[in-house]
XYZ file of C-alpha atoms in Angstrom:
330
model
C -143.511 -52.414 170.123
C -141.822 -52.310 173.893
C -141.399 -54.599 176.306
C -143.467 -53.882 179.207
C -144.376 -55.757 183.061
C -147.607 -57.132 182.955
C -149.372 -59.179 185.717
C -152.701 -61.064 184.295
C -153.928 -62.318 187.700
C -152.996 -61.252 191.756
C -150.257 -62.990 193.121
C -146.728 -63.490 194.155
C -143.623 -61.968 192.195
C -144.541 -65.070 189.548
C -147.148 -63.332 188.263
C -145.321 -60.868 186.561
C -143.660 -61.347 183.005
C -141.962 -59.215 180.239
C -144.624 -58.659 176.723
C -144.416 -57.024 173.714
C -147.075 -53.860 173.866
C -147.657 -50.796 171.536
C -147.021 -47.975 173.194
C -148.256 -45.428 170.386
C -148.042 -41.380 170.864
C -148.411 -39.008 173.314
C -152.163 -37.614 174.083
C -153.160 -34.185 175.032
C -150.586 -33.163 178.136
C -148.838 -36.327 178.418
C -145.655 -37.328 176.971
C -143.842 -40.258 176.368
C -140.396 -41.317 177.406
C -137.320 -43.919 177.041
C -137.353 -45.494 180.430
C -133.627 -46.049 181.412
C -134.091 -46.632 185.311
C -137.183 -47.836 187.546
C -137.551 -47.206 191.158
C -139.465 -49.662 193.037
C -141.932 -49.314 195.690
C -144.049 -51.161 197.935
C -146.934 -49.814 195.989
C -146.236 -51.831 193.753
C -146.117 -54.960 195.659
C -149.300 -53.799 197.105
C -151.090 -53.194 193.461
C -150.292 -56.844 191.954
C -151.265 -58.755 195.237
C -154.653 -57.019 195.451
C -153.837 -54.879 198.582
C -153.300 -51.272 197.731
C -155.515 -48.059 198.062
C -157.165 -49.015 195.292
C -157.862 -52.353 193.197
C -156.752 -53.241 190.188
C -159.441 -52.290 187.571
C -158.351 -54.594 184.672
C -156.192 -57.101 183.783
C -153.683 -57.180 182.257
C -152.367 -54.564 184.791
C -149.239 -52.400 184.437
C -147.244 -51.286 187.219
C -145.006 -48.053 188.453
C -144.616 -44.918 189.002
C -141.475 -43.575 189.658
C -138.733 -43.674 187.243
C -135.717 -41.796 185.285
C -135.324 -41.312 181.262
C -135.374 -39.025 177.952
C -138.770 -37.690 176.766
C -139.217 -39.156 172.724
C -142.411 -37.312 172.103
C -144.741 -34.661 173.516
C -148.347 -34.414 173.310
C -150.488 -31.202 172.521
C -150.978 -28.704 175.278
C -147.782 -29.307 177.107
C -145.328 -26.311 177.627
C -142.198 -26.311 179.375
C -140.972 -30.017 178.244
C -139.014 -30.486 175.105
C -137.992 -34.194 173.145
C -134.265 -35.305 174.299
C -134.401 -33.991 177.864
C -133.587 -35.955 180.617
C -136.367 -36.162 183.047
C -137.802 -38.091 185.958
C -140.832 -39.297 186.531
C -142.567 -39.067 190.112
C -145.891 -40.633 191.544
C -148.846 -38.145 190.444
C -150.857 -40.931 188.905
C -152.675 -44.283 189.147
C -151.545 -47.216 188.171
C -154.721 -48.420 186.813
C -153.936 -45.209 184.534
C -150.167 -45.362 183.741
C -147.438 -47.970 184.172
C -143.727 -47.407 184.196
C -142.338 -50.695 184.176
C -141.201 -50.865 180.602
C -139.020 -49.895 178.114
C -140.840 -46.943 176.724
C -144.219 -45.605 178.741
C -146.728 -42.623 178.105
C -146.771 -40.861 181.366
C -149.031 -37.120 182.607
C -146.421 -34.209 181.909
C -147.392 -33.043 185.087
C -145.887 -35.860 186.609
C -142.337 -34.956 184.844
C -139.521 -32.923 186.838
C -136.225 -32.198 185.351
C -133.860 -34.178 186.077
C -130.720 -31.503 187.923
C -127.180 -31.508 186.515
C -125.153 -33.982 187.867
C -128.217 -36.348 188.578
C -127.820 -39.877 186.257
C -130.899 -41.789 185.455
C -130.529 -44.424 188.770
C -130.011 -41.654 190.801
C -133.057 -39.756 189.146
C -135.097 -42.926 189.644
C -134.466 -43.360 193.206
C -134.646 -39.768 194.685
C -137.758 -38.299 194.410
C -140.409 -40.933 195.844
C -138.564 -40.527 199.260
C -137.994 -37.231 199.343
C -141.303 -36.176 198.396
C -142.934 -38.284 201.057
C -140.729 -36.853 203.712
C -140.673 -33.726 202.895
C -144.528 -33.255 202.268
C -145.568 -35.484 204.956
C -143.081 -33.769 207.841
C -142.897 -29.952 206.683
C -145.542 -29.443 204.303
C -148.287 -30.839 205.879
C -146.513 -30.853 209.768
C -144.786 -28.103 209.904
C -141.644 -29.521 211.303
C -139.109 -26.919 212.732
C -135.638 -27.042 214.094
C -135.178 -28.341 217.403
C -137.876 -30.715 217.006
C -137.619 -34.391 216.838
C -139.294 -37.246 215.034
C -139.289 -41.256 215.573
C -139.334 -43.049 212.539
C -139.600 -46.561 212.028
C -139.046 -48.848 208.651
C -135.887 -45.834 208.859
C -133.577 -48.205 206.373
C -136.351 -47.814 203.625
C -135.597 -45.527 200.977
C -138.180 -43.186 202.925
C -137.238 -43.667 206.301
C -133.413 -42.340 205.130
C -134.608 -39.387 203.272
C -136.797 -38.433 206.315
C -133.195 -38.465 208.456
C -131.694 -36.312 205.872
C -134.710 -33.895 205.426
C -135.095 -33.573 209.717
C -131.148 -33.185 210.008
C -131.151 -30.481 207.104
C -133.787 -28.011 208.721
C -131.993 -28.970 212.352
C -134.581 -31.570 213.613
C -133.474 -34.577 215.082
C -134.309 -38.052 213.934
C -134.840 -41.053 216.621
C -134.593 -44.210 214.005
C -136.442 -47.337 214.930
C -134.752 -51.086 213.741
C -135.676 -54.302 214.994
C -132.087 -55.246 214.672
C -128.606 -53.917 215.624
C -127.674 -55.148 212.583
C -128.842 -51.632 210.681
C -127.476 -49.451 213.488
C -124.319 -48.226 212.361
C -125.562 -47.158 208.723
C -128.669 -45.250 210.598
C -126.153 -43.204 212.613
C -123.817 -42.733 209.177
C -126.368 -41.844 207.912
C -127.659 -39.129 210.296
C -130.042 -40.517 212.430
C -129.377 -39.128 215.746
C -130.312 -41.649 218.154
C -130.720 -46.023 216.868
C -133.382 -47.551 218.892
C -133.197 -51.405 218.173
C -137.277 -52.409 219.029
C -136.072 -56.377 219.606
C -133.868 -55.509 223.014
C -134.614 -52.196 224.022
C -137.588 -50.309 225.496
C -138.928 -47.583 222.909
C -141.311 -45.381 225.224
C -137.895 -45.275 227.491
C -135.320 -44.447 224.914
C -137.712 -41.704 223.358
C -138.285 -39.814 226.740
C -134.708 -40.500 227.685
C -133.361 -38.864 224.372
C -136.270 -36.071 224.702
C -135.631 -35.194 227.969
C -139.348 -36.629 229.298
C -141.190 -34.115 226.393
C -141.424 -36.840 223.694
C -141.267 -36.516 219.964
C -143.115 -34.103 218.148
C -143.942 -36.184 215.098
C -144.077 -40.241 215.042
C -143.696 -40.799 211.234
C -144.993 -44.361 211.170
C -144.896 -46.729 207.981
C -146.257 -49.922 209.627
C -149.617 -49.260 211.008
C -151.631 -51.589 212.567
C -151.978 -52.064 216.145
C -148.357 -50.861 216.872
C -149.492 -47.319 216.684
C -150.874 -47.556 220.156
C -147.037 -48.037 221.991
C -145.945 -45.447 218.777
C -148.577 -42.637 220.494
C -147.124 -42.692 223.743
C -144.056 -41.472 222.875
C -145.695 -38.264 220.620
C -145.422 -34.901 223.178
C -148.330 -33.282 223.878
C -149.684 -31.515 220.672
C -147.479 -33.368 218.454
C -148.267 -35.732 215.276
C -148.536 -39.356 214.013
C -148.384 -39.586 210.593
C -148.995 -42.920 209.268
C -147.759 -43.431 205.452
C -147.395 -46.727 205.382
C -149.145 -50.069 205.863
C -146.401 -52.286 206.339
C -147.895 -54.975 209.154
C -150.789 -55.534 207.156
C -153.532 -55.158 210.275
C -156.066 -52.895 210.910
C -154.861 -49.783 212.526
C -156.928 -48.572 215.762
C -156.603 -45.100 216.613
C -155.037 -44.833 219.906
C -156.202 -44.149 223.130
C -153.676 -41.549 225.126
C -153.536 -40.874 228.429
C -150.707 -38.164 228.583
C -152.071 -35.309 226.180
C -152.918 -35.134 223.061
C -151.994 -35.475 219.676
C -152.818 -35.288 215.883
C -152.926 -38.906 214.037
C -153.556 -38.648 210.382
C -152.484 -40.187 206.940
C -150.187 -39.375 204.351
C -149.572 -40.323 200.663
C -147.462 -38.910 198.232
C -150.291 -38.002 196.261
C -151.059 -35.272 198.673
C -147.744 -33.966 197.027
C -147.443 -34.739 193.471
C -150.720 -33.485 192.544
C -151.133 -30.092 193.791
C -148.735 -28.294 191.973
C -147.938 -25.857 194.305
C -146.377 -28.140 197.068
C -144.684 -30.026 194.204
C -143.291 -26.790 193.174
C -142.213 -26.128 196.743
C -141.025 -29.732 197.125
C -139.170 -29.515 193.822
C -137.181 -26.442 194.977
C -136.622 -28.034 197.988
C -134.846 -31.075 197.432
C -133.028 -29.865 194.425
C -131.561 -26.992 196.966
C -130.275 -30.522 199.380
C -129.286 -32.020 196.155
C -127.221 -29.655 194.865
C -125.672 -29.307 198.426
C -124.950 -32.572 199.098
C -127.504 -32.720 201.904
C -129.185 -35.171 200.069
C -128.508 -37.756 198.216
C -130.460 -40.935 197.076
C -129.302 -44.185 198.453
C -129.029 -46.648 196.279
C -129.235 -50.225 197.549
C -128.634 -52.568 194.724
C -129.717 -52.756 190.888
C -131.642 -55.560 188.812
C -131.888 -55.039 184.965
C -135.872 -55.332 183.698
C -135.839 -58.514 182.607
C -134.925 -59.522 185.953
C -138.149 -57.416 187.889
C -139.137 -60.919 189.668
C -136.128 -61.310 191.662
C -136.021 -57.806 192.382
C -139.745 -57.860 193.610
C -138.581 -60.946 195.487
C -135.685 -58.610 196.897
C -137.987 -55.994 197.594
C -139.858 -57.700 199.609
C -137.241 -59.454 201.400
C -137.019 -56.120 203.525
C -133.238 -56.765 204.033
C -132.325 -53.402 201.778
C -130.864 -50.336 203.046
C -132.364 -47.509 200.971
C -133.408 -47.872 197.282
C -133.982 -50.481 194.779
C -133.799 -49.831 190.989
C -134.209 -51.915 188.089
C -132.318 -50.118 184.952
C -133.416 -50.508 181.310
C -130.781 -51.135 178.468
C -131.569 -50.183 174.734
């Protein structure tokens, strides 16, 4: 038996408690591991109040997808993987299907990576998510080149820092939206070019001012909702709005323009983690900032398991600079 998160009904933080669940063996290409860190997402929020991409199919209902441990067993068919590495675990599944919030979990080998030397099991829990989002969404699917810039707002999220680190790395530049100063001076430490604080200043003014009048190639957008229609006018002519997130919690027009035109489309890890060609690329990728020191995941604060309500209450809080991890002892 393990002790697992379970939610038996939509709701609030509350709804969530610790049981005792048999985890049995590995199937046919999965593999099952000691969880020793968690990293939360909003996902996750999303999935136990009833508004993600997809429903909850049955209760009780797991939750989590992106984690850090050792692999205990592996199931038939699965090469390359071997009991007592140390592995993470990114987000290449549903979780109607698999759930990571526990102290042992079965999980799709494909979804495994290596964890690199050097690379602890918080660290390994909180790197991937962001990175893969930024990097797929901005170079693999938009083709992001130096010189280029991209707006970003939600930029303290775990997300919103990796895509600073990913557009300073190839020699973008990153314009970070915050509603308050109070997040300015860790945006510029941590590479954002330019700190555009959305509660005093005017962001279709900053944009072409730090552009010189061209506007941003790519708006990478995690709020949605009727905000994208300011967000468009500052994309240059030709350039993207990628929307990955659904943070205001509106429907999402798509936006008239007057000044040119522009791509708006969305993104989701998925788009990543389960092709494995771009997560091949994507692995290469951010283990080649890793190792550099390029990148580097940011690490907020830590909750142990048995406290996952207060850190969903934290997580939700939105007053986090970067990641959020809940760690497992055994």
């Amino acid at each position: 038996m393990t002790r697992t998160v379970l939610f038996h009904e939509l709701g609030g933080p509350e709804v969530m408690r610790l049981e005792e669940v048999e985890v049995g063996e590995p199937g046919p290409g999965e593999v099952r591991i000691r969880v020793d860190a968690i990293g939360l997402n909003r996902a996750e929020v999303l999935f136990r109040t009833g508004h993600y991409i997809e429903p909850v199919r049955s209760f009780p209902a797991g939750l989590g997808t992106e984690g850090a441990g050792v692999i205990e067993a592996v199931g038939e068919g699965v090469t390359g993987l071997r009991t007592g590495e140390p592995v993470s675990v990114v987000p290449a599944f549903s979780q109607n299907d698999y759930a990571l919030y526990a102290e042992r979990a079965i999980v799709p080998a494909a979804a495994v990576l290596r964890r690199p030397d050097g690379v602890g099991a918080v660290e390994g829990a909180a790197v991937w998510m962001p990175y893969l989002t930024a990097y797929g969404a901005l170079l693999e699917v938009g083709g992001m080149r130096p010189g280029d810039t991209v707006v970003l707002n939600a930029a303290s999220s775990s997300v919103g820092l990796a895509a600073i680190h990913v557009a300073d790395r190839i020699g973008a530049r990153a314009i970070a939206l915050t509603r308050t100063a109070a997040k300015r001076e860790a945006l510029l430490k941590e590479g954002a070019a330019e700190v555009i604080v959305t509660e005093s200043e005017d962001v279709v003014e900053r944009v072409l001012e730090a552009t010189d009048g061209r506007g941003a190639e790519f708006v990478f957008d995690a709020v949605a909702g009727p905000g994208v229609r300011d967000l468009a006018r500052v994309v240059a002519d030709e350039g993207s709005l990628v929307v990955y997130g659904a943070l205001s919690g509106e429907p999402t027009p798509y936006p008239g323009v007057e000044q040119g035109t522009l791509t708006m489309r969305t993104y989701i890890v998925h788009e990543t983690t389960r092709r494995p060609e771009r997560l091949r690329r994507a692995e290469a990728f951010v283990s080649s900032g890793l190792r550099s020191g390029a990148f580097r995941p940011v690490v907020d604060r830590t909750f142990a398991l048995d406290e996952i309500v207060e850190a969903h209450r934290y997580l939700e809080s939105g007053a986090q600079i970067g990641k959020i991890v809940a760690t497992v002892p055994h």
